[in-house]
PDB file of C-alpha atoms in Angstrom:
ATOM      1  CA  UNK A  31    -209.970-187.539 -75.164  1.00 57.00           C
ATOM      2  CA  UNK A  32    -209.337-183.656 -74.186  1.00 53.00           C
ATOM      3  CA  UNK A  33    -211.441-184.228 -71.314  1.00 55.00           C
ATOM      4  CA  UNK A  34    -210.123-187.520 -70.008  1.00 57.00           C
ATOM      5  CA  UNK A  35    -206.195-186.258 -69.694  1.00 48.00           C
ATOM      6  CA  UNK A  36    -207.509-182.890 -68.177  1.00 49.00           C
ATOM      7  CA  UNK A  37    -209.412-184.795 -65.320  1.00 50.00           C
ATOM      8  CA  UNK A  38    -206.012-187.581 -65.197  1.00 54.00           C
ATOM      9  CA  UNK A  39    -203.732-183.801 -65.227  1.00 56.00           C
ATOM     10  CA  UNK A  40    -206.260-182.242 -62.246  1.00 51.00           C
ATOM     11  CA  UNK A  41    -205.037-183.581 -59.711  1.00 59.00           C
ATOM     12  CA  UNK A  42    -200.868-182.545 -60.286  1.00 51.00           C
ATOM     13  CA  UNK A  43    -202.069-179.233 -61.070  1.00 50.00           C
ATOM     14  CA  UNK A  44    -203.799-178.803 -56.957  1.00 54.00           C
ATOM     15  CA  UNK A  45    -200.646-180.227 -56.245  1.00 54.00           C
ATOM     16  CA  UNK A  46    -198.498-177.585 -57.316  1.00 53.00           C
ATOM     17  CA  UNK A  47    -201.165-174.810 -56.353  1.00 52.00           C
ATOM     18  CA  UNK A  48    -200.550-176.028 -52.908  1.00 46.00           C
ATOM     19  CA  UNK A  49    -196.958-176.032 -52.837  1.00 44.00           C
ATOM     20  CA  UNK A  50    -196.801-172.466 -54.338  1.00 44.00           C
ATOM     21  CA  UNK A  51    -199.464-171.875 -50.821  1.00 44.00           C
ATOM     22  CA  UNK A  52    -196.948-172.685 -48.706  1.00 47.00           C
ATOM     23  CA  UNK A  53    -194.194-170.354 -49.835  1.00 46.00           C
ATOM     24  CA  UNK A  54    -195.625-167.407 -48.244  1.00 55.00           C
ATOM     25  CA  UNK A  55    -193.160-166.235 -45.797  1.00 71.00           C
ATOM     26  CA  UNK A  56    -190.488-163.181 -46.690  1.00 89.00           C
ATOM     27  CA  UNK A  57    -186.933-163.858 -44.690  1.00 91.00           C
ATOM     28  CA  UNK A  58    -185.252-161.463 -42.884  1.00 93.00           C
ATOM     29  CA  UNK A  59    -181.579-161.952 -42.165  1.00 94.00           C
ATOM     30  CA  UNK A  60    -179.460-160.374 -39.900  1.00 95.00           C
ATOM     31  CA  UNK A  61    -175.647-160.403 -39.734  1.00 96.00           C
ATOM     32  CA  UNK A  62    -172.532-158.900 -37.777  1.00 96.00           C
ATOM     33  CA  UNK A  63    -169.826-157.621 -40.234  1.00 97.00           C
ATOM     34  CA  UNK A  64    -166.347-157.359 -38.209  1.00 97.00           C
ATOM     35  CA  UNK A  65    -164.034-154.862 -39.538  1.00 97.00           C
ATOM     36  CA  UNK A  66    -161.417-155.146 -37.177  1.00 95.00           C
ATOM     37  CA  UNK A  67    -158.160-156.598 -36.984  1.00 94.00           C
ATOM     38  CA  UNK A  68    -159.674-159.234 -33.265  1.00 94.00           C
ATOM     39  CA  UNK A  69    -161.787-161.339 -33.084  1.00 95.00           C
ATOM     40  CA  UNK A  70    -165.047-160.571 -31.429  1.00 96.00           C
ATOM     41  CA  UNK A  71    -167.360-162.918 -29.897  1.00 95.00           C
ATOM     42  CA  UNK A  72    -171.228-162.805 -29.311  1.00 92.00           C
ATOM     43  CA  UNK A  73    -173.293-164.513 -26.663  1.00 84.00           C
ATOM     44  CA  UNK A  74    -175.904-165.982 -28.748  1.00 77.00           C
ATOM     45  CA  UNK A  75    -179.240-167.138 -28.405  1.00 73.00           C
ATOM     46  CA  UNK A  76    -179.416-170.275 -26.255  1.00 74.00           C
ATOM     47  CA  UNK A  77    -175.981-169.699 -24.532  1.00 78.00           C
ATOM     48  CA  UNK A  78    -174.278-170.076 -27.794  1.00 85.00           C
ATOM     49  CA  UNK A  79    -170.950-168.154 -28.299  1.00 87.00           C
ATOM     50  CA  UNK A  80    -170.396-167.149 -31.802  1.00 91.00           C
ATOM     51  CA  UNK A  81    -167.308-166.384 -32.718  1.00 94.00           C
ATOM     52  CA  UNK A  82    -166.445-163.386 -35.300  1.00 96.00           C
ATOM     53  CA  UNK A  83    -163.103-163.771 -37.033  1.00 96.00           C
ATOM     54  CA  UNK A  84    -161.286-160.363 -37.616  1.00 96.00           C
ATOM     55  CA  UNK A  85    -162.927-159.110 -41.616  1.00 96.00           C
ATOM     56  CA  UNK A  86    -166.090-161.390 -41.729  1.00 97.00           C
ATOM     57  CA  UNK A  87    -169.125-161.435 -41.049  1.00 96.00           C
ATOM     58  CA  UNK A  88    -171.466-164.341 -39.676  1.00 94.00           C
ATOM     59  CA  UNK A  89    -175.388-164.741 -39.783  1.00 94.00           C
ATOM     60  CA  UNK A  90    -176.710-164.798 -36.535  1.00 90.00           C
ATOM     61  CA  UNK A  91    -180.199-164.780 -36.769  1.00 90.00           C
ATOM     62  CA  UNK A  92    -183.001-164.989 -38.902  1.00 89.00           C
ATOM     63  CA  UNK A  93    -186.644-163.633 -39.167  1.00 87.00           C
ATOM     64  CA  UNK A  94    -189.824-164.909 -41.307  1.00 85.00           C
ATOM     65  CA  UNK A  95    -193.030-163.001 -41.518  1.00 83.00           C
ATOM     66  CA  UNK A  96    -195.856-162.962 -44.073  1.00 82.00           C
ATOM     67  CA  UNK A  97    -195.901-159.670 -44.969  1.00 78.00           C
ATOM     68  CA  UNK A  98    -193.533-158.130 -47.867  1.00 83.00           C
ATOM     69  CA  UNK A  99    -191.784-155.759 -46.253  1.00 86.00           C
ATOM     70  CA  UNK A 100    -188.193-156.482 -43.625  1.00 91.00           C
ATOM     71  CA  UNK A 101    -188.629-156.716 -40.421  1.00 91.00           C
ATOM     72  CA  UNK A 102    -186.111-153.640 -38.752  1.00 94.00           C
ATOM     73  CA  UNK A 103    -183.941-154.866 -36.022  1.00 94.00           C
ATOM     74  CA  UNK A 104    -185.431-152.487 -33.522  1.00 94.00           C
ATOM     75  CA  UNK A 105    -189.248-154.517 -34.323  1.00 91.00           C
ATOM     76  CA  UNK A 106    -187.675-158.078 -33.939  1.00 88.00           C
ATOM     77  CA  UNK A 107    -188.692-159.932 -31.372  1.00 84.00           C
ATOM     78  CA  UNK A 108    -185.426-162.074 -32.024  1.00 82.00           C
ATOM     79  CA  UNK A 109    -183.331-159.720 -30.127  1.00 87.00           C
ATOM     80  CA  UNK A 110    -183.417-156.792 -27.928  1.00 89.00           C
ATOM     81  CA  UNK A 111    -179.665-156.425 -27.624  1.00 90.00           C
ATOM     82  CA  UNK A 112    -176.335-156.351 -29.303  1.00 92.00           C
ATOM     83  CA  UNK A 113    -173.249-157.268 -27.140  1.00 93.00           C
ATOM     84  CA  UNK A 114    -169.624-158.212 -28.425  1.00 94.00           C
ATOM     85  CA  UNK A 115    -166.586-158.813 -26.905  1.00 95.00           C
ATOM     86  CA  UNK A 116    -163.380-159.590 -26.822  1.00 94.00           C
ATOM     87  CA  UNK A 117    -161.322-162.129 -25.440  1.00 93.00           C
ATOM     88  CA  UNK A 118    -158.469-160.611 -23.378  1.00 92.00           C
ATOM     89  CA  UNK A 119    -156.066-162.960 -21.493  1.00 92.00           C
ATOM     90  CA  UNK A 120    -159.053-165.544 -20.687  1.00 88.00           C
ATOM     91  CA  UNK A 121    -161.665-163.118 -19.670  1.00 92.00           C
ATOM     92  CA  UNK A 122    -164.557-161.770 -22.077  1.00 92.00           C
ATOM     93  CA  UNK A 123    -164.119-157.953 -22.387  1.00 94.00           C
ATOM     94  CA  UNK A 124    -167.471-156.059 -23.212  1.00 94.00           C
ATOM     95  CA  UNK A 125    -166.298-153.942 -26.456  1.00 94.00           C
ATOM     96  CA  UNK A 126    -169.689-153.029 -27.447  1.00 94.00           C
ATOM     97  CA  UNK A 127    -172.988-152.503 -26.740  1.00 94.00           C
ATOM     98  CA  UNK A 128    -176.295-151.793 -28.850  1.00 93.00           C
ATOM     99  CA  UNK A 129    -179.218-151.238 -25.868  1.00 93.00           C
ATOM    100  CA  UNK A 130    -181.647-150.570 -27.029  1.00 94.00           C
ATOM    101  CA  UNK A 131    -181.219-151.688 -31.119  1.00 94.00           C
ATOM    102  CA  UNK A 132    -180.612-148.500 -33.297  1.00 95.00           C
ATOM    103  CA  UNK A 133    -181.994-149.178 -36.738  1.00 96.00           C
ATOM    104  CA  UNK A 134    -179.634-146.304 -38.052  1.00 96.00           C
ATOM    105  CA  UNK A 135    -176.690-148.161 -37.354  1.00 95.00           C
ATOM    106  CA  UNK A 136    -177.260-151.517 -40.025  1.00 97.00           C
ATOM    107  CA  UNK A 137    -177.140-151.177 -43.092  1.00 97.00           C
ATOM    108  CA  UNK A 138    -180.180-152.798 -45.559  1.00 97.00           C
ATOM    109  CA  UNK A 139    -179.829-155.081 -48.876  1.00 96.00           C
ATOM    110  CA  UNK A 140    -182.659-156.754 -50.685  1.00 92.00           C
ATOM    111  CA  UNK A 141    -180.536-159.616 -52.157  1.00 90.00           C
ATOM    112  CA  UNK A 142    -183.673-161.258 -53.846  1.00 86.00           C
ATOM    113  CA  UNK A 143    -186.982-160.835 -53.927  1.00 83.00           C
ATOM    114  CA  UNK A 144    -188.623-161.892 -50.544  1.00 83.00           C
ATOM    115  CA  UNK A 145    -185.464-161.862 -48.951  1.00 91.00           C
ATOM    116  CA  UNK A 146    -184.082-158.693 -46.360  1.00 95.00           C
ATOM    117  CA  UNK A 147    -180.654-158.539 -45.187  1.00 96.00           C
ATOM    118  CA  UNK A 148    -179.319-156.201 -42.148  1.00 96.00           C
ATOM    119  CA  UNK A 149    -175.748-156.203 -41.476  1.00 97.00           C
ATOM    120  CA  UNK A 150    -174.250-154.772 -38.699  1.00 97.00           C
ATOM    121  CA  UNK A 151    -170.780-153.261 -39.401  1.00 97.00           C
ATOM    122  CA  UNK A 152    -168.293-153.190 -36.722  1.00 96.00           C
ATOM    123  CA  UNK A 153    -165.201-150.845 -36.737  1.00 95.00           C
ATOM    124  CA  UNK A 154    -162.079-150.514 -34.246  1.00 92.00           C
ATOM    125  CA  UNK A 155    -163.974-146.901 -33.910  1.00 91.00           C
ATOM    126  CA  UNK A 156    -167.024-148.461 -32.677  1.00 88.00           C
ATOM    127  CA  UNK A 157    -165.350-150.866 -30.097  1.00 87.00           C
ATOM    128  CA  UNK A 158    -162.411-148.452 -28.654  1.00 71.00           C
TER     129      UNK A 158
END
């Protein structure tokens, strides 16, 4: 009887041995942090314009790779660049610039295992 519920249970255990297979990927996350009282805006990937309200911060890209350690922003091939600016009577005003990335400048979190986070924080010292 053992033998005939292991061979009916077989195949639901493979399953799950294959779903655990596919799992194997570590997330690195990357934000902008805006500490300052404007808005900034950055010229995303694909033309997209992301928008940073004044004390938040906003995801703007994402990373996986199947090793276990983060990938730094300066190893990326994401980005190469940081630009932000700010929106002065209609025009776009470069405010600041990261050319090439400085890994110095973002602060790292490991909210959860297999997860990296690297935030870029953005004061009115930075972008005056």
């Amino acid at each position: 009887m053992r033998k005939i519920c292991f061979v009916l249970l077989l195949p639901l255990l493979f399953a799950f041995q294959c779903e655990e297979d596919d799992l194997s990927g570590f997330e690195t996350s990357y934000f902008i942090q805006n500490e300052t009282n404007t808005s900034l805006f950055f010229f995303g990937f694909e033309n997209r314009l992301i928008e940073i309200d004044a004390q938040t911060a906003v995801l703007f890209r994402s990373d996986l790779n199947s090793e276990t350690l983060p990938i730094r922003p300066s190893e990326t091939i994401e980005f190469s660049t940081i630009q932000l600016f700010k929106n002065v009577d209609s025009d776009f005003i470069l405010s600041y610039e990261q050319a090439p990335i400085d890994d110095n400048l973002w602060l790292f979190e490991e909210p959860s295992e297999n997860r990296f986070e690297y935030t870029l924080v953005v004061t009115d010292e930075l972008i005056d």
